[in-house]
């Protein structure tokens, strides 16, 4: 197998990244020294919208349809041929098993055909490293808040592959709570961005939702009670609300819900930063696209004499760029994998080691 071309250092290695863990097909090429050369994301939202959530079998089939043409197009746009790619990185987990298998099988086959290294990447490591794709990057060590549809975690990051879980959600992830509450308010799937938009028209003073688990020590989260609180508020208030005022009621509930999630995350971030003595807080994952959360975390870190880092909005949600970048980092560390491969629908990031 052609592992690394002799004339090339790791710094100019080109990695193709493939993301298919859920309902986005993402492809990208990252080159050491030059950065992200290009990326493309195809969202399956229109495919799942009528079902109110992701249908795993439909997701897998759509990844099969989209992956090859998207890679072809990306390489053509970048003026690259297959032989000019030095490694293929793909999301090996966590995620939907069928969707992961599509990306894994495709990436492994491409790597075999091109005789280059294939690298199975942890999806959350991809999110965690995504802020490094920006021009102003945080230095290790730092604290990371990972907030996506499936995970809410605070992680102490000493370096690539050196992760200590400080706390996590004991039930719903923050994104999941956004999505469920949005559904309750009659907003479409995925609900997070729609709820955030509605919240902008809400009155911040009308309702005050609880900040779960902030009155006891520790860095774990619990968000499932918040959506129940939202439901109870909606039911009680709807009885006394005229048809014409229902829209405002929904906006006020959205505002109170978003405010409670943001404040709860901020309180735990403050604790994590104090506990670790870190000066940098990195935020990543779909919910980190939320503007209220970004503003709050910026303020928090400024108050604490530190700084918050997060990727541009398009790299907060699932994408191939973060997988290509994590792949490049792993390649640099000398990660080698046998030809046999599997996927891991459930996978703790703590099991990762540097240069495994
Ligand atoms: O990271 P991601 O794209 O996929 C997973 O790995 O889960 O995150 C998707 C989650 C969804 O729950 C979505 O509703 C939420 O991120 N999300 C948002 C926003 N944009 C995406 N939640 C709140 N506000 C947003 N602006
Ligand atoms: Zn994700």
XYZ file of C-alpha atoms and ligand atoms in Angstrom:
383
model
C 0.000 0.000 0.000
C 1.222 3.494 -0.827
C 1.234 4.915 2.672
C 2.878 8.298 2.246
C 4.581 9.631 -0.887
C 8.316 9.926 -0.159
C 8.667 13.531 -1.203
C 5.850 14.743 1.045
C 5.930 15.810 4.675
C 2.765 15.606 6.743
C 2.388 19.302 6.376
C 1.265 19.104 2.784
C -0.710 15.896 2.995
C -4.148 16.112 1.424
C -6.988 14.317 3.192
C -10.449 13.649 1.776
C -13.054 13.693 4.575
C -16.411 11.910 4.422
C -19.250 12.442 6.928
C -22.398 10.293 6.811
C -23.293 9.673 10.466
C -26.826 11.073 10.318
C -28.803 13.251 7.902
C -26.054 15.236 6.198
C -23.700 14.011 3.498
C -20.466 15.972 3.907
C -17.285 15.828 1.823
C -14.136 17.960 2.050
C -10.452 18.135 1.237
C -8.010 19.459 3.844
C -4.357 20.077 3.084
C -1.741 20.599 5.783
C -0.103 23.974 5.348
C -2.892 25.330 3.142
C -5.956 24.463 5.208
C -9.421 23.623 3.984
C -9.337 23.494 0.171
C -13.080 23.011 -0.222
C -16.129 21.295 1.184
C -19.729 20.504 0.331
C -22.680 19.478 2.477
C -25.930 18.011 1.274
C -28.709 18.175 3.863
C -31.409 15.502 3.815
C -33.912 17.718 5.659
C -36.475 17.725 2.790
C -36.340 13.913 2.774
C -37.231 13.527 6.452
C -39.370 16.585 7.093
C -42.734 14.836 6.588
C -41.778 12.233 9.197
C -40.868 14.817 11.852
C -37.409 13.272 12.332
C -34.661 11.240 10.683
C -35.742 7.901 9.149
C -32.529 5.800 9.342
C -33.168 3.632 6.271
C -33.977 6.649 4.097
C -30.845 8.366 5.394
C -28.607 5.421 4.405
C -30.132 5.183 0.934
C -29.653 8.873 0.311
C -25.997 8.754 1.375
C -25.553 5.958 -1.207
C -27.069 8.206 -3.875
C -25.178 11.383 -3.025
C -21.694 10.360 -1.958
C -20.067 9.437 -5.290
C -21.355 12.453 -7.280
C -20.459 14.839 -4.450
C -16.880 13.575 -4.218
C -16.490 13.677 -7.994
C -17.781 17.238 -8.105
C -15.596 18.402 -5.218
C -12.429 16.955 -6.751
C -13.334 18.454 -10.133
C -13.974 21.872 -8.536
C -10.575 21.702 -6.831
C -8.848 20.462 -9.983
C -7.658 17.337 -8.173
C -7.439 13.730 -9.324
C -7.826 10.730 -7.040
C -4.074 10.117 -7.137
C -3.480 13.484 -5.523
C -5.261 12.514 -2.301
C -3.008 11.081 0.414
C -5.595 9.635 2.808
C -9.348 9.149 3.156
C -10.936 9.917 6.534
C -14.509 8.947 7.355
C -16.822 9.056 10.357
C -16.697 5.623 11.993
C -19.121 6.527 14.821
C -21.105 7.384 16.819
C -24.198 7.656 14.630
C -26.801 5.661 12.726
C -25.370 2.228 11.903
C -26.564 2.038 8.279
C -25.545 5.613 7.514
C -22.097 5.055 9.030
C -21.640 1.875 7.014
C -22.247 3.696 3.740
C -19.481 6.223 4.459
C -17.110 3.603 5.890
C -17.476 1.185 2.977
C -17.158 3.981 0.441
C -14.101 5.526 2.084
C -12.362 2.191 2.523
C -12.994 1.268 -1.110
C -11.656 4.597 -2.352
C -8.576 4.288 -0.152
C -7.999 0.779 -1.452
C -8.363 1.884 -5.079
C -6.012 4.840 -4.546
C -3.666 2.750 -2.369
C -3.673 5.242 0.465
C -4.383 5.172 4.166
C -8.021 5.076 5.402
C -8.794 6.608 8.812
C -11.934 5.983 10.894
C -12.734 9.175 12.813
C -14.826 9.781 15.929
C -17.643 12.166 14.987
C -17.380 14.169 18.221
C -13.611 14.505 17.852
C -14.385 15.990 14.462
C -16.732 18.554 16.066
C -14.230 19.241 18.825
C -11.404 20.021 16.399
C -13.573 22.035 13.955
C -12.639 25.413 15.534
C -9.051 24.670 14.410
C -10.228 25.212 10.831
C -10.556 28.930 11.554
C -7.697 31.414 11.257
C -7.555 32.188 14.994
C -7.066 28.879 16.789
C -7.056 28.082 20.512
C -3.971 26.584 22.110
C -4.023 23.348 24.103
C -5.053 22.743 26.812
C -8.634 24.044 26.731
C -12.135 23.175 27.859
C -14.601 22.155 25.154
C -18.371 22.329 25.278
C -19.779 19.882 22.727
C -23.444 20.533 22.060
C -25.115 18.584 19.287
C -28.299 16.630 18.618
C -26.906 13.529 20.300
C -24.368 14.842 22.828
C -23.899 17.498 25.484
C -20.456 17.176 27.001
C -17.817 19.226 28.755
C -14.367 17.898 27.935
C -10.900 18.830 29.155
C -8.683 18.721 26.059
C -4.929 18.391 26.640
C -4.122 17.631 22.997
C -5.414 15.678 20.001
C -6.647 12.370 21.403
C -6.140 13.404 25.020
C -9.675 13.943 26.303
C -11.100 13.853 29.799
C -14.862 13.907 30.161
C -15.791 16.472 32.830
C -19.558 16.177 32.562
C -22.373 15.222 30.211
C -26.117 15.086 29.853
C -27.769 12.359 31.868
C -30.786 12.334 29.539
C -31.603 14.446 26.458
C -28.826 16.280 24.634
C -29.299 20.053 24.315
C -30.042 19.760 20.573
C -32.528 16.984 21.208
C -34.319 19.166 23.782
C -34.417 22.021 21.241
C -35.850 19.674 18.610
C -38.501 18.159 20.903
C -39.634 21.524 22.258
C -39.775 22.924 18.728
C -41.989 20.027 17.667
C -44.296 20.781 20.578
C -44.570 24.374 19.364
C -45.535 23.155 15.914
C -42.181 23.998 14.308
C -40.721 21.665 11.686
C -37.745 19.345 11.857
C -34.962 20.037 12.693
C -36.407 22.336 15.284
C -33.330 23.968 16.827
C -32.779 26.726 14.259
C -36.551 27.336 13.894
C -37.020 27.648 17.662
C -34.053 30.030 17.885
C -35.597 32.195 15.191
C -38.994 32.252 16.896
C -37.348 33.088 20.239
C -36.130 36.392 18.778
C -39.747 37.611 18.811
C -40.370 36.390 22.361
C -40.633 38.497 25.507
C -37.695 37.522 27.759
C -39.544 38.680 30.876
C -42.776 36.688 30.538
C -41.726 33.197 31.700
C -38.775 31.963 33.697
C -37.861 28.329 33.098
C -35.668 26.392 35.577
C -31.893 25.963 35.094
C -31.661 22.188 35.666
C -28.942 20.773 37.929
C -27.287 24.129 38.543
C -28.168 24.148 42.252
C -25.906 21.187 42.972
C -22.195 20.705 42.357
C -20.850 18.910 39.315
C -20.738 19.358 35.578
C -23.481 17.016 34.389
C -26.605 18.229 32.602
C -30.252 17.198 32.386
C -32.474 18.733 29.738
C -35.474 16.411 29.535
C -37.342 18.238 32.347
C -37.148 21.512 30.430
C -39.217 20.248 27.531
C -41.830 18.948 30.015
C -41.816 22.388 31.651
C -42.364 23.919 28.216
C -45.252 21.530 27.531
C -46.936 22.244 30.874
C -46.559 26.001 30.324
C -47.982 25.680 26.818
C -51.019 23.695 28.004
C -51.789 25.947 30.973
C -51.370 29.208 29.071
C -53.193 28.039 25.935
C -56.416 27.820 27.945
C -56.348 31.568 28.609
C -54.964 32.618 25.235
C -57.050 33.790 22.316
C -56.409 32.399 18.841
C -54.792 35.661 17.770
C -52.297 35.634 20.665
C -51.135 32.039 20.322
C -48.221 33.032 18.080
C -46.880 35.389 20.764
C -47.336 32.713 23.439
C -45.257 30.280 21.376
C -42.550 32.896 20.847
C -42.457 33.704 24.586
C -42.118 30.005 25.460
C -39.378 29.593 22.839
C -37.534 32.573 24.346
C -37.808 31.214 27.901
C -36.690 27.751 26.793
C -33.703 29.035 24.824
C -32.767 31.334 27.703
C -32.835 28.441 30.176
C -30.665 26.175 27.987
C -28.174 28.968 27.293
C -27.936 30.010 30.947
C -27.586 26.406 32.142
C -24.780 25.743 29.654
C -23.085 29.014 30.640
C -23.229 28.195 34.370
C -21.595 24.795 33.779
C -19.002 26.290 31.433
C -18.032 28.792 34.115
C -17.601 25.947 36.595
C -15.532 23.891 34.163
C -13.264 26.849 33.371
C -12.824 27.615 37.077
C -12.169 23.966 37.914
C -9.533 23.490 35.218
C -7.991 26.975 35.294
C -8.378 27.100 31.520
C -8.319 30.417 29.681
C -9.919 29.120 26.506
C -13.329 27.614 25.956
C -14.030 25.881 22.661
C -17.622 25.315 21.636
C -18.699 23.022 18.811
C -21.582 20.894 17.527
C -24.889 21.952 15.947
C -26.223 23.931 18.932
C -23.061 26.063 18.968
C -24.526 27.753 15.873
C -27.076 29.329 18.250
C -26.478 33.078 18.357
C -27.756 33.624 21.898
C -25.430 30.887 23.153
C -22.439 32.341 21.296
C -23.079 35.808 22.689
C -23.487 34.444 26.235
C -20.324 32.342 26.091
C -18.354 35.253 24.611
C -19.480 37.419 27.514
C -18.725 34.729 30.075
C -15.178 34.199 28.842
C -14.521 37.936 28.549
C -15.661 38.342 32.191
C -13.278 35.552 33.185
C -10.346 37.092 31.336
C -10.286 34.348 28.730
C -11.692 33.712 25.247
C -14.315 31.601 23.539
C -13.644 29.885 20.210
C -16.137 28.300 17.859
C -16.268 27.483 14.172
C -18.196 29.513 11.584
C -21.873 28.464 11.599
C -21.631 26.131 8.575
C -18.915 24.115 10.357
C -20.891 23.855 13.620
C -23.404 21.396 12.165
C -22.316 18.124 10.565
C -19.809 18.500 7.725
C -16.956 16.726 5.970
C -14.389 19.447 6.723
C -14.122 18.535 10.401
C -13.606 14.874 9.471
C -10.918 15.729 6.896
C -9.144 17.896 9.487
C -9.368 15.287 12.274
C -8.110 12.748 9.705
C -5.110 14.942 8.924
C -4.320 15.255 12.629
C -4.583 11.491 13.077
C -2.416 10.886 10.015
C 0.199 13.212 11.488
C 0.118 11.195 14.690
C 0.798 8.061 12.686
C -2.589 6.381 13.124
C -2.524 3.137 11.137
C -5.488 0.885 10.595
C -5.763 -2.673 9.329
C -7.762 -3.343 6.170
C -10.597 -4.946 8.129
C -12.963 -2.335 9.460
C -16.080 -1.819 11.481
C -18.250 1.053 12.604
C -19.210 2.003 16.148
C -22.747 3.386 16.465
C -22.038 3.893 20.207
C -18.568 5.134 21.074
C -17.201 7.089 24.019
C -14.602 9.699 23.104
C -12.683 8.811 26.284
C -11.658 5.545 24.647
C -9.658 7.485 22.076
C -5.921 7.697 22.570
C -3.374 9.965 20.954
C -2.014 8.314 17.798
C -3.996 5.112 18.282
O -23.909 18.526 15.243
P -25.212 18.344 14.559
O -25.363 18.900 13.167
O -25.604 16.839 14.473
C -25.340 15.932 15.492
O -24.182 15.461 15.576
O -26.276 15.711 16.287
O -26.309 18.985 15.539
C -27.648 19.019 15.178
C -28.428 19.651 16.323
C -29.943 19.558 16.124
O -30.538 19.140 17.323
C -30.319 21.001 15.770
O -31.648 21.324 16.119
C -29.318 21.775 16.598
O -28.119 21.042 16.438
N -29.137 23.154 16.106
C -29.494 24.260 16.815
C -29.191 25.362 16.006
N -28.672 24.901 14.817
C -28.634 23.547 14.907
N -30.016 24.385 18.043
C -30.253 25.626 18.492
N -30.015 26.741 17.772
C -29.495 26.671 16.535
N -29.247 27.774 15.829
Zn -22.679 16.147 14.737
